[in-house]
Coordinates of C-alpha atoms in Angstrom, one line a residue:
Chain A
M226 CA -13.2 -5.5 -47.0
P227 CA -9.4 -5.2 -47.0
A228 CA -9.4 -1.7 -48.6
V229 CA -11.7 -0.3 -45.8
N230 CA -9.6 -2.0 -43.2
R231 CA -6.4 -0.5 -44.6
A232 CA -8.0 2.9 -44.6
S233 CA -9.2 2.4 -41.0
F234 CA -5.7 1.3 -40.0
R235 CA -4.2 4.4 -41.6
T236 CA -6.6 6.7 -39.8
R237 CA -5.9 5.0 -36.5
S238 CA -2.2 5.4 -37.1
K239 CA -2.6 9.0 -38.1
I240 CA -4.6 9.7 -34.9
L241 CA -2.0 8.1 -32.7
K242 CA 0.9 9.9 -34.4
T243 CA -0.9 13.2 -34.0
A244 CA -1.9 12.5 -30.4
I245 CA 1.7 11.5 -29.4
D246 CA 3.1 14.7 -30.9
L247 CA 0.5 16.8 -29.1
F248 CA 0.9 15.0 -25.8
N249 CA 4.7 15.5 -26.0
R250 CA 4.2 19.2 -26.6
H251 CA 1.4 20.0 -24.1
G252 CA 1.1 17.0 -21.8
V253 CA -1.9 14.6 -21.8
Q254 CA -4.0 16.9 -19.6
G255 CA -3.4 19.8 -21.9
V256 CA -4.8 18.1 -25.0
S257 CA -8.5 17.4 -25.8
L258 CA -10.0 14.9 -28.2
E259 CA -11.2 17.9 -30.3
Q260 CA -7.7 19.2 -30.7
I261 CA -6.4 15.7 -31.7
A262 CA -9.2 15.4 -34.3
A263 CA -8.6 19.0 -35.7
K264 CA -4.8 18.5 -35.9
A265 CA -5.3 15.1 -37.6
G266 CA -7.8 16.6 -40.1
I267 CA -10.6 14.3 -39.3
S268 CA -14.1 14.7 -37.7
R269 CA -14.7 14.2 -34.0
G270 CA -17.0 11.4 -34.9
N271 CA -14.3 9.6 -36.9
L272 CA -11.9 10.0 -33.9
T273 CA -14.4 8.5 -31.4
Y274 CA -15.1 5.7 -33.8
H275 CA -11.5 4.7 -33.2
F276 CA -11.0 5.9 -29.6
K277 CA -13.9 6.5 -27.3
R278 CA -12.0 8.3 -24.5
K279 CA -8.7 10.1 -24.2
Q280 CA -7.5 7.2 -22.0
D281 CA -8.0 4.9 -25.1
V282 CA -5.7 7.1 -27.1
V283 CA -3.1 6.9 -24.3
L284 CA -3.5 3.1 -24.3
G285 CA -3.1 3.1 -28.1
S286 CA 0.1 5.2 -27.7
L287 CA 1.5 2.5 -25.4
T288 CA 1.0 0.0 -28.3
V289 CA 3.1 2.2 -30.6
L290 CA 5.7 2.6 -27.9
E291 CA 5.8 -1.2 -27.5
E292 CA 6.4 -1.6 -31.2
Q293 CA 9.2 1.0 -31.3
M294 CA 10.9 -0.6 -28.3
R295 CA 10.6 -4.0 -29.9
L296 CA 12.3 -2.7 -33.0
A297 CA 15.0 -0.9 -30.9
L298 CA 15.6 -3.7 -28.4
A299 CA 14.9 -7.1 -30.1
P300 CA 16.3 -9.3 -31.3
A301 CA 19.0 -8.2 -28.8
P302 CA 22.0 -8.1 -31.1
R303 CA 25.4 -9.3 -30.2
V304 CA 27.1 -6.0 -29.8
T305 CA 30.2 -6.8 -31.7
T306 CA 31.7 -3.4 -32.3
P307 CA 31.8 -0.3 -30.1
Q308 CA 29.9 1.6 -32.9
S309 CA 27.1 -0.9 -33.0
G310 CA 26.9 -0.8 -29.2
A311 CA 26.6 3.0 -29.2
E312 CA 24.0 2.9 -32.0
Y313 CA 22.0 0.4 -30.1
M314 CA 21.8 2.5 -27.0
I315 CA 21.1 5.7 -28.9
H316 CA 18.2 4.0 -30.8
I317 CA 16.6 2.9 -27.5
V318 CA 16.9 6.4 -25.9
E319 CA 15.4 8.0 -29.0
A320 CA 12.5 5.6 -28.9
L321 CA 11.9 6.5 -25.2
W322 CA 12.3 10.2 -26.0
N323 CA 9.5 9.9 -28.6
F324 CA 7.1 8.9 -25.7
R325 CA 8.5 11.3 -23.1
F326 CA 5.0 12.5 -22.3
F327 CA 4.2 9.0 -21.1
F328 CA 7.1 8.4 -18.8
N329 CA 7.1 11.9 -17.5
D330 CA 3.5 11.7 -16.4
L331 CA 3.5 8.0 -15.5
S332 CA 2.1 8.3 -11.9
H333 CA -0.9 10.4 -13.0
L334 CA -1.6 8.3 -16.1
L335 CA -1.5 5.0 -14.3
T336 CA -3.7 6.2 -11.4
G337 CA -7.2 4.7 -11.6
D338 CA -6.7 3.0 -15.0
K339 CA -6.3 -0.7 -14.3
L340 CA -5.9 -1.8 -17.9
L341 CA -3.2 0.9 -18.8
R342 CA -1.4 0.1 -15.5
Q343 CA -1.4 -3.6 -16.2
R344 CA -0.2 -3.1 -19.8
Y345 CA 2.5 -0.7 -18.7
F346 CA 4.0 -3.1 -16.2
L347 CA 3.9 -5.9 -18.7
F348 CA 5.8 -3.6 -21.1
Q349 CA 8.3 -2.5 -18.5
H350 CA 8.8 -6.1 -17.4
W351 CA 9.4 -7.2 -21.0
T352 CA 11.9 -4.4 -21.6
I353 CA 14.0 -5.2 -18.5
D354 CA 13.8 -8.9 -19.4
T355 CA 15.1 -8.2 -22.9
L356 CA 17.9 -6.0 -21.6
D357 CA 18.8 -8.6 -19.0
R358 CA 18.9 -11.4 -21.6
G359 CA 21.1 -9.3 -23.9
L360 CA 23.5 -8.6 -21.0
Q361 CA 23.6 -12.2 -20.0
E362 CA 24.5 -13.2 -23.5
M363 CA 27.4 -10.7 -23.4
V364 CA 28.6 -12.3 -20.2
D365 CA 28.2 -15.8 -21.7
V366 CA 30.4 -15.1 -24.7
G367 CA 32.9 -13.2 -22.6
D368 CA 32.2 -9.6 -23.7
L369 CA 31.4 -8.7 -20.2
T370 CA 33.2 -9.9 -17.0
P371 CA 30.8 -11.8 -14.8
M372 CA 29.4 -9.9 -11.8
R373 CA 29.6 -10.8 -8.2
A374 CA 26.2 -12.0 -7.0
P375 CA 23.8 -10.7 -5.9
N376 CA 25.0 -8.1 -8.4
G377 CA 24.2 -9.3 -11.9
T378 CA 22.7 -8.6 -15.2
R379 CA 19.1 -8.3 -13.8
V380 CA 20.0 -5.5 -11.3
L381 CA 22.1 -3.8 -14.0
A382 CA 19.2 -3.9 -16.5
Q383 CA 16.9 -2.4 -13.9
N384 CA 19.4 0.3 -13.1
M385 CA 19.8 1.1 -16.8
W386 CA 16.0 1.4 -17.1
G387 CA 15.9 3.7 -14.1
Q388 CA 18.8 5.8 -15.5
W389 CA 17.0 6.3 -18.8
L390 CA 13.7 7.4 -17.1
A391 CA 15.6 9.6 -14.7
W392 CA 17.3 11.3 -17.6
L393 CA 14.0 11.7 -19.5
H394 CA 12.5 13.3 -16.4
M395 CA 15.4 15.7 -15.9
Q396 CA 15.3 16.7 -19.6
H397 CA 11.6 17.4 -19.2
I398 CA 12.3 19.6 -16.1
E399 CA 15.3 21.4 -17.6
S400 CA 13.9 21.9 -21.2
P401 CA 10.1 21.2 -21.1
A402 CA 9.6 22.6 -24.6
A403 CA 12.5 20.8 -26.4
L404 CA 11.2 18.9 -29.4
K405 CA 14.5 17.0 -29.9
P406 CA 17.2 16.2 -27.3
K407 CA 20.4 18.1 -28.2
G408 CA 23.4 16.0 -29.0
A409 CA 25.1 17.2 -25.8
A410 CA 22.0 16.0 -23.7
L411 CA 22.1 12.6 -25.4
Y412 CA 25.8 12.4 -24.8
E413 CA 25.2 13.1 -21.1
C414 CA 22.7 10.2 -21.0
A415 CA 25.1 8.0 -22.9
L416 CA 27.9 8.8 -20.5
H417 CA 25.9 8.0 -17.4
H418 CA 24.6 4.8 -19.1
W419 CA 28.1 3.8 -20.1
A420 CA 29.3 4.4 -16.5
L421 CA 26.9 1.7 -15.3
I422 CA 28.4 -1.0 -17.5
E423 CA 32.0 0.3 -17.8
P424 CA 33.4 -1.8 -14.9
Y425 CA 32.4 -5.0 -16.7
F426 CA 34.0 -4.1 -20.1
S427 CA 37.7 -4.4 -20.9
E428 CA 39.4 -1.0 -20.6
S429 CA 40.0 -0.8 -24.4
Y430 CA 36.4 -1.8 -25.3
A431 CA 34.9 0.7 -22.7
R432 CA 37.1 3.5 -24.1
A433 CA 36.1 2.7 -27.7
L434 CA 32.4 2.5 -26.9
L435 CA 32.4 5.9 -25.3
E436 CA 34.4 7.3 -28.2
S437 CA 31.8 6.0 -30.6
H438 CA 29.1 7.7 -28.5
R439 CA 31.1 10.9 -28.7
Q440 CA 31.5 10.8 -32.4
L441 CA 27.9 9.9 -33.1
L442 CA 26.5 12.6 -30.7
L443 CA 29.0 15.3 -30.6
G444 CA 31.5 14.6 -33.3
P445 CA 31.9 16.3 -36.7
K446 CA 29.6 13.7 -38.2
T447 CA 26.7 14.5 -35.8
R448 CA 23.7 12.3 -36.6
K449 CA 20.7 14.0 -38.1
A450 CA 18.3 12.7 -35.5
A451 CA 20.5 14.0 -32.6
T452 CA 20.9 17.6 -33.7
Chain B
M216 CA 10.6 39.8 21.6
P217 CA 12.2 36.4 21.7
A218 CA 9.1 34.7 23.2
V219 CA 7.0 35.9 20.3
N220 CA 9.6 34.8 17.8
R221 CA 9.8 31.4 19.3
A222 CA 6.1 31.0 19.1
S223 CA 6.1 32.2 15.5
F224 CA 8.9 29.8 14.7
R225 CA 6.9 27.0 16.3
T226 CA 3.8 27.8 14.3
R227 CA 5.8 28.0 11.1
S228 CA 7.3 24.6 11.8
K229 CA 3.9 23.1 12.7
I230 CA 2.4 24.4 9.4
L231 CA 5.2 22.9 7.4
K232 CA 5.1 19.6 9.2
T233 CA 1.3 19.4 8.6
A234 CA 1.6 20.5 5.0
I235 CA 4.4 18.0 4.2
D236 CA 2.2 15.2 5.6
L237 CA -0.9 16.2 3.7
F238 CA 1.1 16.7 0.4
N239 CA 2.6 13.2 0.8
R240 CA -0.9 11.8 1.3
H241 CA -2.9 13.7 -1.4
G242 CA -0.4 15.5 -3.6
V243 CA 0.2 19.2 -3.7
Q244 CA -2.7 19.8 -6.0
G245 CA -5.1 17.8 -3.8
V246 CA -4.5 20.0 -0.7
S247 CA -5.8 23.6 -0.1
L248 CA -4.5 26.2 2.3
E249 CA -7.8 25.8 4.2
Q250 CA -7.1 22.1 4.8
I251 CA -3.5 22.8 6.0
A252 CA -4.8 25.4 8.5
A253 CA -7.6 23.1 9.8
K254 CA -5.3 20.2 10.2
A255 CA -2.6 22.3 11.9
G256 CA -5.4 23.7 14.2
I257 CA -4.8 27.4 13.4
S258 CA -6.8 30.1 11.6
R259 CA -6.5 30.7 7.9
G260 CA -5.3 34.2 8.8
N261 CA -2.5 32.9 10.9
L262 CA -1.5 30.6 8.1
T263 CA -1.4 33.3 5.4
Y264 CA 0.6 35.5 7.9
H265 CA 3.3 32.8 7.5
F266 CA 2.7 31.7 3.9
K267 CA 0.8 33.8 1.5
R268 CA 0.3 31.2 -1.3
K269 CA 0.5 27.4 -1.5
Q270 CA 3.7 27.8 -3.5
D271 CA 5.3 29.5 -0.5
V272 CA 4.4 26.5 1.6
V273 CA 6.1 24.3 -1.0
L274 CA 9.1 26.5 -0.9
G275 CA 9.1 26.3 2.9
S276 CA 9.0 22.5 2.6
L277 CA 12.1 22.6 0.4
T278 CA 13.9 24.4 3.3
V279 CA 12.9 21.5 5.6
L280 CA 14.1 19.0 3.0
E281 CA 17.4 20.8 2.8
E282 CA 17.9 20.7 6.5
Q283 CA 17.1 16.9 6.7
M284 CA 19.5 16.2 3.8
R285 CA 22.2 18.3 5.4
L286 CA 21.8 16.1 8.6
A287 CA 21.7 12.9 6.5
L288 CA 24.6 13.7 4.2
A289 CA 27.0 16.1 5.9
P290 CA 29.6 16.1 7.3
A291 CA 30.1 13.2 4.9
P292 CA 31.4 10.6 7.3
R293 CA 34.3 8.2 6.6
V294 CA 32.3 5.1 6.2
T295 CA 34.5 2.8 8.2
T296 CA 32.3 -0.2 8.8
P297 CA 29.8 -1.9 6.6
Q298 CA 27.1 -1.2 9.2
S299 CA 27.8 2.6 9.2
G300 CA 27.8 2.6 5.4
A301 CA 24.4 0.9 5.3
E302 CA 22.9 3.2 8.0
Y303 CA 24.2 6.2 6.1
M304 CA 22.4 5.1 2.9
I305 CA 19.2 4.2 4.7
H306 CA 19.2 7.6 6.5
I307 CA 19.4 9.4 3.2
V308 CA 16.7 7.4 1.5
E309 CA 14.3 7.9 4.5
A310 CA 14.9 11.7 4.3
L311 CA 14.0 11.6 0.6
W312 CA 11.0 9.4 1.3
N313 CA 9.7 12.0 3.7
F314 CA 9.5 14.5 0.8
R315 CA 8.3 12.0 -1.9
F316 CA 5.5 14.4 -2.8
F317 CA 8.1 16.9 -3.9
F318 CA 10.2 14.6 -6.1
N319 CA 7.2 12.8 -7.5
D320 CA 5.7 16.0 -8.8
L321 CA 8.9 17.8 -9.6
S322 CA 8.1 18.7 -13.2
H323 CA 4.7 20.2 -12.3
L324 CA 6.0 22.0 -9.2
L325 CA 9.0 23.6 -10.9
T326 CA 7.0 24.8 -13.9
G327 CA 6.5 28.6 -13.8
D328 CA 8.0 29.1 -10.4
K329 CA 11.4 30.6 -11.0
L330 CA 12.4 30.9 -7.3
L331 CA 11.5 27.3 -6.4
R332 CA 13.2 26.1 -9.5
Q333 CA 16.4 27.9 -8.7
R334 CA 16.4 26.8 -5.1
Y335 CA 15.7 23.2 -6.2
F336 CA 18.6 23.1 -8.6
L337 CA 20.9 24.6 -6.0
F338 CA 19.8 21.9 -3.5
Q339 CA 20.3 19.1 -6.1
H340 CA 23.7 20.4 -7.1
W341 CA 24.7 20.6 -3.4
T342 CA 23.5 17.0 -2.8
I343 CA 25.4 15.6 -5.7
D344 CA 28.5 17.7 -4.8
T345 CA 28.4 16.3 -1.3
L346 CA 28.0 12.7 -2.4
D347 CA 30.8 13.2 -4.9
R348 CA 33.2 14.6 -2.2
G349 CA 32.4 11.7 0.1
L350 CA 33.1 9.2 -2.7
Q351 CA 36.3 11.0 -3.6
E352 CA 37.5 10.8 0.0
M353 CA 36.8 7.0 -0.1
V354 CA 38.9 6.7 -3.2
D355 CA 41.7 8.9 -1.6
V356 CA 42.0 6.6 1.5
G357 CA 41.8 3.5 -0.6
D358 CA 38.3 2.3 0.4
L359 CA 37.2 2.5 -3.2
T360 CA 39.3 1.5 -6.2
P361 CA 39.8 4.4 -8.5
M362 CA 37.6 4.6 -11.6
R363 CA 38.7 4.7 -15.2
A364 CA 38.1 8.3 -16.5
P365 CA 35.8 9.7 -17.7
N366 CA 34.0 7.3 -15.3
G367 CA 34.5 8.8 -11.8
T368 CA 32.9 9.8 -8.5
R369 CA 30.9 12.6 -10.1
V370 CA 29.1 10.4 -12.6
L371 CA 28.6 7.8 -9.9
A372 CA 27.1 10.4 -7.5
Q373 CA 24.8 11.5 -10.3
N374 CA 23.7 8.0 -11.0
M375 CA 23.1 7.4 -7.3
W376 CA 20.9 10.5 -7.2
G377 CA 19.0 9.3 -10.3
Q378 CA 18.6 5.8 -8.8
W379 CA 17.1 7.2 -5.6
L380 CA 14.6 9.4 -7.5
A381 CA 13.7 6.5 -9.9
W382 CA 13.0 4.3 -6.9
L383 CA 10.9 7.0 -5.2
H384 CA 8.9 7.4 -8.4
M385 CA 8.4 3.6 -8.8
Q386 CA 7.3 3.3 -5.2
H387 CA 4.8 6.1 -5.8
I388 CA 3.4 4.3 -8.8
E389 CA 3.2 0.9 -7.2
S390 CA 2.0 1.9 -3.8
P391 CA 0.7 5.5 -4.0
A392 CA -0.9 5.3 -0.5
A393 CA 2.0 3.8 1.4
L394 CA 2.9 6.0 4.4
K395 CA 6.1 4.1 5.1
P396 CA 8.2 2.2 2.7
K397 CA 8.3 -1.5 3.6
G398 CA 11.6 -3.0 4.6
A399 CA 11.5 -5.1 1.5
A400 CA 11.0 -2.0 -0.7
L401 CA 13.9 -0.2 1.1
Y402 CA 16.1 -3.3 0.6
E403 CA 15.3 -3.3 -3.1
C404 CA 16.5 0.3 -3.2
A405 CA 19.6 -0.6 -1.2
L406 CA 20.4 -3.5 -3.5
H407 CA 20.2 -1.3 -6.6
H408 CA 22.2 1.4 -4.9
W409 CA 24.8 -1.1 -3.8
A410 CA 25.1 -2.5 -7.3
L411 CA 26.2 0.9 -8.5
I412 CA 29.2 1.0 -6.2
E413 CA 29.9 -2.7 -5.7
P414 CA 32.5 -2.9 -8.5
Y415 CA 34.7 -0.4 -6.7
F416 CA 34.7 -2.2 -3.3
S417 CA 36.7 -5.2 -2.3
E418 CA 34.7 -8.4 -2.6
S419 CA 34.6 -8.8 1.2
Y420 CA 33.6 -5.2 2.0
A421 CA 30.9 -5.3 -0.7
R422 CA 29.5 -8.6 0.7
A423 CA 29.5 -7.2 4.3
L424 CA 27.8 -4.0 3.2
L425 CA 24.9 -5.7 1.6
E426 CA 24.6 -8.1 4.5
S427 CA 24.3 -5.0 6.8
H428 CA 21.5 -3.7 4.6
R429 CA 19.8 -7.1 4.8
Q430 CA 20.0 -7.2 8.5
L431 CA 18.9 -3.7 9.1
L432 CA 16.0 -3.9 6.6
L433 CA 14.9 -7.5 6.5
G434 CA 16.7 -9.3 9.4
P435 CA 15.3 -10.3 12.8
K436 CA 16.2 -6.9 14.2
T437 CA 14.2 -4.9 11.7
R438 CA 14.6 -1.2 12.3
K439 CA 11.6 0.6 13.6
A440 CA 11.6 3.2 10.9
A441 CA 11.7 0.6 8.2
T442 CA 8.7 -1.6 9.2

């Protein structure tokens, strides 16, 4: 019954969208299944048909995060212009921001939930792998100068991942109620991210890349999503 | 009455030492004032004479953290040999590790406690300032190649700080019950830290610095604190 399945899929998506929004505002512990059902405009029974426990909703959110990161990261594009490089990074950080509740409560959420834990580490591994491959391709075509082993694209990808999560965490501490990161906060993130990779770019490319970030995030033509 | 003051100071230190150990094992939320008093071998009344609420114990712990970081970081030494550079970094990371409960629960602990929040940001600011000054001195004497603005020692110091906290967080998620970081885990931290600064060292110094880390943390003469 495809019509029923489509409706079921729509309800599931609506529940997850609602839950992710509530989790970001109040934290996972501050949100009940009842509140999710009420906000999504469905019955509690309908909700539990899709997600038996709150942990199942969190696991479902991880699936949405995976999809958004797949869109943001892959296929890892050849970053041919400084502007496309800046847009690529901003797209990733915005995807992470949309799931800040998840990263900012990671240690609590992963405690005692083997399945979520396993899925999270697969996701993190995949993300770092994808970043690594993208960086390695940039080295291969000469866009990045090769690194001196054991420094390399893998360690750089891991440091990029760590820097994004550290930024998310600091944003959460400094402005727990912010619903959108300010352009200036995103630019701070971009600057620190850029500093990690800057030594391996040519001076002119590095300068142009940061200027693209500045224009996209702080410039006169500030992007809608970043204000 | 200096004797009384000395005894009082000793009790206060003992309470904080006990509390920090319990917080690291069970998290701040998992530890009560009763448990701290019992473990420290003092009465509940004696404990509340020194610390009225659990938040006051947490604030007291921050004072101990500040002292340990002052010892680890300042006076920022001229890192003249690769070995002294490696020891300097390991000393800092071990000091942070001793207060992992604090960093790993930062967003909860700082919520709604203005004084703790203010003190934490002063501490973080001082730490990054001190790192920055140390790096700037290394640039001034030619140990580090100058960075291309707006990359610089400040952004590098902030990325170092973020990398340490990201490592602590990941350790907590992967091995929540670990009482000491394994040599291999500390080496992972050292490698990622080293990768941040490696581009600004000469190739020979960078290689020797990492080799010092390897010997101190993984080599035949593994340090006591790292096993």
